[in-house]
Amino acid sequence: MDQLHTLVSWITSSDNIVFFGGAGTSTESGIPDFRSAAGLYQTQQNSPYPPEVMLSRTFFMSSPDIFFDFYRSKMIHSEAEPNGSHYLLSKLEQEGKLKSVITQNIDGLHQKAGSQRVLELHGSIHRNHCMGCSRYFGLDSIINSTKTVPRCPDCGGIIKPDVVLYEEELDHSVLMEAVEAISNADLLIIGGTSLTVQPAASLVTYFRGQHTVLLNGEPTPYDHHADLILTHRIGETMSKVKDILYSS
C-alpha cells in the first residue's frame, strides 16, 4: 500500500504525466499479450507458421488469405472493454494532468475509455485502407467481409489494416510526437510492457523528468532506471490508485 500512496503522491504533484504502455495493459480486458506463458507466441507454437511470420509484410503480401484468418481470430477483440488502467488514464487526461498516452497496442481501448490524446505506435485495428485507391474503411469492413481477403468495392484492391507489421517502419510523425511528449513529461508511467520491442522501447530513454514508475509483472531491461516498480496486475493496481485519488 505504501507503494500505491507513493504513486498517488507523485500523480498529485505532477502536471505533465505521460503513460507508455504495451500489451499487458489490455490483458485484464481479455486480450492476450504476446510473450508471457499464456501469450500469443506461446499458444501458437504448433501452428505451421509462427505469429512473427504471419504478422510480417512479406507474409501479408504472399499469403493474404492465411494472414486474414489469423488476424481475425487472434488480433481483433472488438468485444473487449477497457479496464481500470484505461479509465484512470482517461480521468487524469480530463483533469489536464496526463498529456499523452503512448501505446504499442492496436486495440483502441484507450479511446474507448475516453482518452483523446493517444499516440498509437503500431497503428489500430479500427483504421483500414485500400492498397489500391487509399479509401478509408472501419473495422466492420474486415469483420463483416464475405471474402477471406477483404476487397475495396471501388477498385478491388486489398483492404489492409493500418497496423504496423514486421518489416514495416513506424510512422515517423507519431514517433516524433512520442519523443516530444516523453521529453517534456515530469512523471513517466510505464505499464504492461517488457520494453524489448524496438524501436518503441527506446522511447523511454528520452525521459528527463522527476519520476519513472514501472508497472509490469516481469522484469524489464529498464528496471534499474525506475524510481518505483509495481509488479501486480496493472488494471487492478490502477483501479486502487483511482480509488485513493478520488475517495474523498
Short mmCIF file of N, CA and C in Angstrom, two decimals, residues 92-226:
data_model
loop_
_atom_site.label_atom_id
_atom_site.label_comp_id
_atom_site.label_asym_id
_atom_site.label_seq_id
_atom_site.Cartn_x
_atom_site.Cartn_y
_atom_site.Cartn_z
N LEU A 92 -7.35 11.16 -15.67
CA LEU A 92 -6.22 12.07 -15.49
C LEU A 92 -6.08 13.01 -16.68
N GLU A 93 -6.39 12.54 -17.86
CA GLU A 93 -6.35 13.41 -19.03
C GLU A 93 -7.43 14.48 -18.95
N GLN A 94 -8.61 14.09 -18.54
CA GLN A 94 -9.72 15.04 -18.39
C GLN A 94 -9.37 16.15 -17.40
N GLU A 95 -8.58 15.81 -16.40
CA GLU A 95 -8.18 16.79 -15.40
C GLU A 95 -6.99 17.64 -15.84
N GLY A 96 -6.42 17.32 -17.00
CA GLY A 96 -5.30 18.08 -17.52
C GLY A 96 -3.94 17.64 -17.01
N LYS A 97 -3.92 16.58 -16.21
CA LYS A 97 -2.65 16.10 -15.66
C LYS A 97 -1.88 15.24 -16.66
N LEU A 98 -2.58 14.34 -17.30
CA LEU A 98 -1.95 13.43 -18.26
C LEU A 98 -2.00 14.04 -19.65
N LYS A 99 -0.83 14.19 -20.27
CA LYS A 99 -0.75 14.88 -21.57
C LYS A 99 -0.80 13.92 -22.75
N SER A 100 -0.32 12.69 -22.56
CA SER A 100 -0.30 11.74 -23.68
C SER A 100 -0.31 10.31 -23.17
N VAL A 101 -1.02 9.46 -23.91
CA VAL A 101 -0.89 8.01 -23.78
C VAL A 101 -0.14 7.54 -25.02
N ILE A 102 0.98 6.89 -24.80
CA ILE A 102 1.75 6.33 -25.91
C ILE A 102 1.61 4.82 -25.80
N THR A 103 1.02 4.20 -26.80
CA THR A 103 0.71 2.78 -26.69
C THR A 103 1.27 1.97 -27.85
N GLN A 104 1.71 0.76 -27.53
CA GLN A 104 2.10 -0.20 -28.56
C GLN A 104 0.91 -1.06 -28.98
N ASN A 105 -0.23 -0.88 -28.32
CA ASN A 105 -1.41 -1.70 -28.60
C ASN A 105 -2.18 -1.16 -29.79
N ILE A 106 -2.94 -2.06 -30.41
CA ILE A 106 -3.73 -1.70 -31.59
C ILE A 106 -5.22 -1.84 -31.33
N ASP A 107 -5.60 -2.05 -30.06
CA ASP A 107 -6.99 -2.42 -29.76
C ASP A 107 -7.96 -1.25 -29.61
N GLY A 108 -7.45 -0.04 -29.43
CA GLY A 108 -8.33 1.13 -29.31
C GLY A 108 -9.02 1.27 -27.98
N LEU A 109 -8.59 0.53 -26.96
CA LEU A 109 -9.28 0.57 -25.67
C LEU A 109 -9.07 1.90 -24.92
N HIS A 110 -7.94 2.54 -25.15
CA HIS A 110 -7.74 3.85 -24.51
C HIS A 110 -8.79 4.84 -24.99
N GLN A 111 -9.04 4.85 -26.30
CA GLN A 111 -10.08 5.75 -26.84
C GLN A 111 -11.45 5.34 -26.35
N LYS A 112 -11.69 4.04 -26.24
CA LYS A 112 -12.99 3.54 -25.79
C LYS A 112 -13.26 3.99 -24.35
N ALA A 113 -12.19 4.15 -23.57
CA ALA A 113 -12.33 4.62 -22.19
C ALA A 113 -12.47 6.13 -22.10
N GLY A 114 -12.23 6.82 -23.22
CA GLY A 114 -12.41 8.26 -23.24
C GLY A 114 -11.16 9.08 -23.48
N SER A 115 -10.00 8.44 -23.59
CA SER A 115 -8.76 9.19 -23.83
C SER A 115 -8.78 9.79 -25.24
N GLN A 116 -8.30 11.02 -25.34
CA GLN A 116 -8.26 11.73 -26.62
C GLN A 116 -6.85 11.80 -27.21
N ARG A 117 -5.89 11.98 -26.35
CA ARG A 117 -4.50 12.17 -26.80
C ARG A 117 -3.78 10.82 -26.73
N VAL A 118 -3.97 10.00 -27.76
CA VAL A 118 -3.40 8.66 -27.80
C VAL A 118 -2.48 8.55 -29.02
N LEU A 119 -1.23 8.25 -28.78
CA LEU A 119 -0.26 8.04 -29.86
C LEU A 119 -0.08 6.53 -30.04
N GLU A 120 -0.58 6.02 -31.15
CA GLU A 120 -0.57 4.57 -31.40
C GLU A 120 0.64 4.21 -32.26
N LEU A 121 1.69 3.73 -31.61
CA LEU A 121 2.94 3.44 -32.30
C LEU A 121 2.79 2.37 -33.36
N HIS A 122 1.93 1.40 -33.11
CA HIS A 122 1.78 0.26 -34.02
C HIS A 122 0.46 0.27 -34.77
N GLY A 123 -0.22 1.42 -34.80
CA GLY A 123 -1.45 1.54 -35.57
C GLY A 123 -2.67 1.08 -34.79
N SER A 124 -3.74 0.77 -35.53
CA SER A 124 -5.01 0.42 -34.89
C SER A 124 -5.84 -0.50 -35.79
N ILE A 125 -6.52 -1.46 -35.15
CA ILE A 125 -7.42 -2.34 -35.90
C ILE A 125 -8.62 -1.56 -36.43
N HIS A 126 -8.87 -0.40 -35.88
CA HIS A 126 -10.07 0.36 -36.24
C HIS A 126 -9.88 1.21 -37.49
N ARG A 127 -8.66 1.26 -38.01
CA ARG A 127 -8.38 2.00 -39.24
C ARG A 127 -7.86 1.03 -40.30
N ASN A 128 -8.40 1.14 -41.48
CA ASN A 128 -8.01 0.27 -42.59
C ASN A 128 -8.06 1.08 -43.88
N HIS A 129 -7.27 0.68 -44.86
CA HIS A 129 -7.29 1.43 -46.11
C HIS A 129 -7.09 0.49 -47.29
N CYS A 130 -7.60 0.92 -48.43
CA CYS A 130 -7.42 0.16 -49.67
C CYS A 130 -6.01 0.40 -50.19
N MET A 131 -5.32 -0.67 -50.51
CA MET A 131 -3.97 -0.55 -51.03
C MET A 131 -3.95 -0.06 -52.47
N GLY A 132 -5.12 -0.06 -53.11
CA GLY A 132 -5.19 0.42 -54.48
C GLY A 132 -5.52 1.89 -54.59
N CYS A 133 -6.60 2.32 -53.95
CA CYS A 133 -7.06 3.71 -54.11
C CYS A 133 -7.00 4.51 -52.82
N SER A 134 -6.53 3.90 -51.73
CA SER A 134 -6.35 4.57 -50.44
C SER A 134 -7.65 4.93 -49.72
N ARG A 135 -8.78 4.41 -50.17
CA ARG A 135 -10.04 4.68 -49.48
C ARG A 135 -9.98 4.14 -48.06
N TYR A 136 -10.57 4.90 -47.12
CA TYR A 136 -10.58 4.53 -45.71
C TYR A 136 -11.73 3.58 -45.41
N PHE A 137 -11.49 2.62 -44.53
CA PHE A 137 -12.52 1.69 -44.08
C PHE A 137 -12.41 1.50 -42.57
N GLY A 138 -13.55 1.30 -41.91
CA GLY A 138 -13.57 0.99 -40.49
C GLY A 138 -13.36 -0.49 -40.23
N LEU A 139 -13.44 -0.87 -38.97
CA LEU A 139 -13.21 -2.27 -38.58
C LEU A 139 -14.26 -3.21 -39.18
N ASP A 140 -15.48 -2.72 -39.36
CA ASP A 140 -16.54 -3.57 -39.90
C ASP A 140 -16.20 -4.14 -41.26
N SER A 141 -15.41 -3.40 -42.02
CA SER A 141 -15.04 -3.87 -43.36
C SER A 141 -14.20 -5.15 -43.30
N ILE A 142 -13.49 -5.34 -42.20
CA ILE A 142 -12.68 -6.54 -42.02
C ILE A 142 -13.53 -7.65 -41.40
N ILE A 143 -14.29 -7.31 -40.37
CA ILE A 143 -15.08 -8.31 -39.65
C ILE A 143 -16.19 -8.88 -40.51
N ASN A 144 -16.88 -8.01 -41.26
CA ASN A 144 -18.09 -8.42 -41.97
C ASN A 144 -17.87 -8.76 -43.44
N SER A 145 -16.62 -8.75 -43.88
CA SER A 145 -16.36 -9.07 -45.27
C SER A 145 -16.80 -10.51 -45.59
N THR A 146 -17.46 -10.69 -46.71
CA THR A 146 -17.88 -12.02 -47.13
C THR A 146 -16.74 -12.82 -47.75
N LYS A 147 -15.62 -12.14 -47.97
CA LYS A 147 -14.45 -12.79 -48.54
C LYS A 147 -13.35 -12.89 -47.48
N THR A 148 -12.55 -13.92 -47.58
CA THR A 148 -11.45 -14.07 -46.64
C THR A 148 -10.53 -12.86 -46.71
N VAL A 149 -10.19 -12.45 -47.91
CA VAL A 149 -9.38 -11.26 -48.12
C VAL A 149 -10.31 -10.11 -48.48
N PRO A 150 -10.49 -9.14 -47.60
CA PRO A 150 -11.42 -8.04 -47.88
C PRO A 150 -10.94 -7.19 -49.05
N ARG A 151 -11.89 -6.82 -49.90
CA ARG A 151 -11.55 -6.07 -51.11
C ARG A 151 -12.34 -4.76 -51.16
N CYS A 152 -11.73 -3.75 -51.73
CA CYS A 152 -12.37 -2.45 -51.90
C CYS A 152 -13.48 -2.55 -52.93
N PRO A 153 -14.67 -2.07 -52.63
CA PRO A 153 -15.76 -2.13 -53.61
C PRO A 153 -15.56 -1.18 -54.78
N ASP A 154 -14.66 -0.21 -54.65
CA ASP A 154 -14.42 0.74 -55.72
C ASP A 154 -13.42 0.24 -56.74
N CYS A 155 -12.27 -0.28 -56.25
CA CYS A 155 -11.21 -0.65 -57.20
C CYS A 155 -10.78 -2.11 -57.09
N GLY A 156 -11.27 -2.82 -56.10
CA GLY A 156 -10.91 -4.23 -55.95
C GLY A 156 -9.61 -4.47 -55.22
N GLY A 157 -8.98 -3.40 -54.74
CA GLY A 157 -7.73 -3.56 -54.01
C GLY A 157 -7.93 -4.21 -52.66
N ILE A 158 -6.87 -4.79 -52.13
CA ILE A 158 -6.92 -5.39 -50.80
C ILE A 158 -7.07 -4.29 -49.75
N ILE A 159 -7.96 -4.51 -48.79
CA ILE A 159 -8.10 -3.59 -47.67
C ILE A 159 -7.12 -4.02 -46.58
N LYS A 160 -6.13 -3.19 -46.33
CA LYS A 160 -5.08 -3.54 -45.35
C LYS A 160 -5.33 -2.83 -44.02
N PRO A 161 -5.27 -3.56 -42.92
CA PRO A 161 -5.35 -2.91 -41.62
C PRO A 161 -4.20 -1.93 -41.43
N ASP A 162 -4.49 -0.80 -40.81
CA ASP A 162 -3.44 0.18 -40.53
C ASP A 162 -2.71 -0.19 -39.25
N VAL A 163 -2.12 -1.37 -39.26
CA VAL A 163 -1.27 -1.83 -38.16
C VAL A 163 0.13 -2.04 -38.73
N VAL A 164 1.11 -1.78 -37.90
CA VAL A 164 2.50 -1.91 -38.33
C VAL A 164 2.91 -3.37 -38.26
N LEU A 165 3.20 -3.95 -39.41
CA LEU A 165 3.63 -5.34 -39.48
C LEU A 165 5.14 -5.42 -39.33
N TYR A 166 5.64 -6.61 -39.00
CA TYR A 166 7.08 -6.82 -39.06
C TYR A 166 7.57 -6.47 -40.47
N GLU A 167 8.74 -5.86 -40.54
CA GLU A 167 9.37 -5.38 -41.78
C GLU A 167 8.84 -4.01 -42.21
N GLU A 168 7.88 -3.45 -41.48
CA GLU A 168 7.39 -2.12 -41.78
C GLU A 168 7.92 -1.13 -40.75
N GLU A 169 8.10 0.12 -41.16
CA GLU A 169 8.59 1.15 -40.25
C GLU A 169 7.43 1.79 -39.50
N LEU A 170 7.73 2.25 -38.30
CA LEU A 170 6.74 3.01 -37.55
C LEU A 170 6.55 4.37 -38.19
N ASP A 171 5.37 4.94 -37.99
CA ASP A 171 5.07 6.26 -38.52
C ASP A 171 6.01 7.29 -37.89
N HIS A 172 6.76 8.00 -38.73
CA HIS A 172 7.78 8.91 -38.21
C HIS A 172 7.17 10.05 -37.40
N SER A 173 6.05 10.59 -37.85
CA SER A 173 5.44 11.71 -37.14
C SER A 173 4.93 11.28 -35.77
N VAL A 174 4.39 10.07 -35.66
CA VAL A 174 3.94 9.55 -34.36
C VAL A 174 5.14 9.36 -33.43
N LEU A 175 6.24 8.83 -33.97
CA LEU A 175 7.45 8.65 -33.18
C LEU A 175 7.95 9.98 -32.63
N MET A 176 7.98 11.00 -33.48
CA MET A 176 8.48 12.31 -33.05
C MET A 176 7.56 12.93 -32.00
N GLU A 177 6.27 12.75 -32.14
CA GLU A 177 5.34 13.23 -31.12
C GLU A 177 5.56 12.52 -29.80
N ALA A 178 5.84 11.23 -29.87
CA ALA A 178 6.09 10.45 -28.66
C ALA A 178 7.38 10.91 -27.97
N VAL A 179 8.41 11.13 -28.76
CA VAL A 179 9.68 11.62 -28.20
C VAL A 179 9.47 12.96 -27.50
N GLU A 180 8.74 13.87 -28.14
CA GLU A 180 8.49 15.18 -27.55
C GLU A 180 7.69 15.06 -26.25
N ALA A 181 6.66 14.22 -26.27
CA ALA A 181 5.82 14.05 -25.08
C ALA A 181 6.64 13.52 -23.90
N ILE A 182 7.43 12.48 -24.14
CA ILE A 182 8.23 11.89 -23.06
C ILE A 182 9.30 12.85 -22.59
N SER A 183 9.90 13.59 -23.49
CA SER A 183 10.96 14.53 -23.13
C SER A 183 10.44 15.65 -22.24
N ASN A 184 9.17 16.03 -22.40
CA ASN A 184 8.59 17.14 -21.64
C ASN A 184 7.88 16.70 -20.36
N ALA A 185 7.74 15.40 -20.16
CA ALA A 185 6.97 14.90 -19.01
C ALA A 185 7.73 15.07 -17.71
N ASP A 186 6.98 15.27 -16.61
CA ASP A 186 7.62 15.27 -15.29
C ASP A 186 7.40 13.94 -14.56
N LEU A 187 6.43 13.15 -15.02
CA LEU A 187 6.20 11.81 -14.48
C LEU A 187 5.92 10.86 -15.64
N LEU A 188 6.72 9.81 -15.72
CA LEU A 188 6.54 8.80 -16.76
C LEU A 188 6.07 7.50 -16.12
N ILE A 189 4.88 7.05 -16.51
CA ILE A 189 4.35 5.78 -16.03
C ILE A 189 4.43 4.78 -17.17
N ILE A 190 5.18 3.71 -16.95
CA ILE A 190 5.36 2.67 -17.96
C ILE A 190 4.60 1.45 -17.49
N GLY A 191 3.71 0.91 -18.33
CA GLY A 191 2.88 -0.19 -17.87
C GLY A 191 2.65 -1.28 -18.89
N GLY A 192 2.72 -2.53 -18.44
CA GLY A 192 2.35 -3.65 -19.28
C GLY A 192 3.21 -3.87 -20.49
N THR A 193 4.49 -3.60 -20.37
CA THR A 193 5.39 -3.81 -21.50
C THR A 193 6.71 -4.38 -21.03
N SER A 194 7.25 -5.30 -21.81
CA SER A 194 8.55 -5.91 -21.49
C SER A 194 9.70 -5.01 -21.89
N LEU A 195 9.40 -3.94 -22.63
CA LEU A 195 10.42 -3.00 -23.11
C LEU A 195 11.51 -3.71 -23.91
N THR A 196 11.08 -4.64 -24.74
CA THR A 196 12.04 -5.36 -25.59
C THR A 196 11.79 -5.11 -27.08
N VAL A 197 10.62 -4.57 -27.43
CA VAL A 197 10.30 -4.36 -28.84
C VAL A 197 10.84 -3.00 -29.27
N GLN A 198 11.75 -3.04 -30.22
CA GLN A 198 12.34 -1.80 -30.72
C GLN A 198 11.72 -1.41 -32.06
N PRO A 199 11.70 -0.12 -32.41
CA PRO A 199 12.32 0.99 -31.67
C PRO A 199 11.45 1.57 -30.56
N ALA A 200 10.24 1.04 -30.37
CA ALA A 200 9.32 1.65 -29.41
C ALA A 200 9.92 1.71 -28.01
N ALA A 201 10.55 0.62 -27.57
CA ALA A 201 11.04 0.56 -26.19
C ALA A 201 12.08 1.63 -25.89
N SER A 202 12.86 2.02 -26.89
CA SER A 202 13.91 3.01 -26.67
C SER A 202 13.36 4.40 -26.39
N LEU A 203 12.08 4.62 -26.64
CA LEU A 203 11.50 5.94 -26.43
C LEU A 203 11.59 6.38 -24.98
N VAL A 204 11.51 5.43 -24.04
CA VAL A 204 11.52 5.80 -22.63
C VAL A 204 12.85 6.42 -22.22
N THR A 205 13.89 6.23 -22.99
CA THR A 205 15.21 6.80 -22.65
C THR A 205 15.24 8.31 -22.83
N TYR A 206 14.21 8.88 -23.46
CA TYR A 206 14.16 10.33 -23.65
C TYR A 206 13.62 11.05 -22.43
N PHE A 207 13.19 10.32 -21.43
CA PHE A 207 12.60 10.94 -20.25
C PHE A 207 13.67 11.64 -19.41
N ARG A 208 13.38 12.89 -19.02
CA ARG A 208 14.30 13.67 -18.20
C ARG A 208 13.60 14.28 -16.99
N GLY A 209 12.42 13.78 -16.67
CA GLY A 209 11.61 14.36 -15.61
C GLY A 209 11.96 13.86 -14.22
N GLN A 210 11.00 13.98 -13.31
CA GLN A 210 11.23 13.71 -11.90
C GLN A 210 11.21 12.22 -11.55
N HIS A 211 10.17 11.50 -11.99
CA HIS A 211 9.98 10.13 -11.52
C HIS A 211 9.55 9.21 -12.66
N THR A 212 10.08 8.01 -12.62
CA THR A 212 9.66 6.94 -13.54
C THR A 212 9.03 5.82 -12.73
N VAL A 213 7.82 5.42 -13.12
CA VAL A 213 7.11 4.33 -12.46
C VAL A 213 6.96 3.19 -13.45
N LEU A 214 7.25 1.98 -13.02
CA LEU A 214 7.18 0.82 -13.90
C LEU A 214 6.20 -0.19 -13.32
N LEU A 215 5.14 -0.48 -14.07
CA LEU A 215 4.14 -1.46 -13.67
C LEU A 215 4.19 -2.63 -14.65
N ASN A 216 4.79 -3.72 -14.22
CA ASN A 216 4.90 -4.88 -15.10
C ASN A 216 5.12 -6.12 -14.27
N GLY A 217 4.53 -7.23 -14.68
CA GLY A 217 4.63 -8.46 -13.92
C GLY A 217 5.98 -9.14 -13.99
N GLU A 218 6.76 -8.83 -15.01
CA GLU A 218 8.06 -9.45 -15.19
C GLU A 218 9.15 -8.38 -15.25
N PRO A 219 10.40 -8.73 -14.92
CA PRO A 219 11.50 -7.77 -15.00
C PRO A 219 11.67 -7.25 -16.43
N THR A 220 12.18 -6.02 -16.55
CA THR A 220 12.44 -5.41 -17.85
C THR A 220 13.87 -4.88 -17.88
N PRO A 221 14.40 -4.60 -19.06
CA PRO A 221 15.75 -4.03 -19.15
C PRO A 221 15.86 -2.63 -18.54
N TYR A 222 14.71 -2.02 -18.23
CA TYR A 222 14.71 -0.64 -17.75
C TYR A 222 14.50 -0.56 -16.23
N ASP A 223 14.44 -1.71 -15.57
CA ASP A 223 14.12 -1.73 -14.13
C ASP A 223 15.07 -0.85 -13.31
N HIS A 224 16.34 -0.85 -13.65
CA HIS A 224 17.32 -0.11 -12.84
C HIS A 224 17.18 1.40 -13.00
N HIS A 225 16.38 1.85 -13.97
CA HIS A 225 16.12 3.28 -14.15
C HIS A 225 14.87 3.73 -13.40
N ALA A 226 14.06 2.80 -12.97
CA ALA A 226 12.76 3.15 -12.38
C ALA A 226 12.90 3.58 -10.93
#
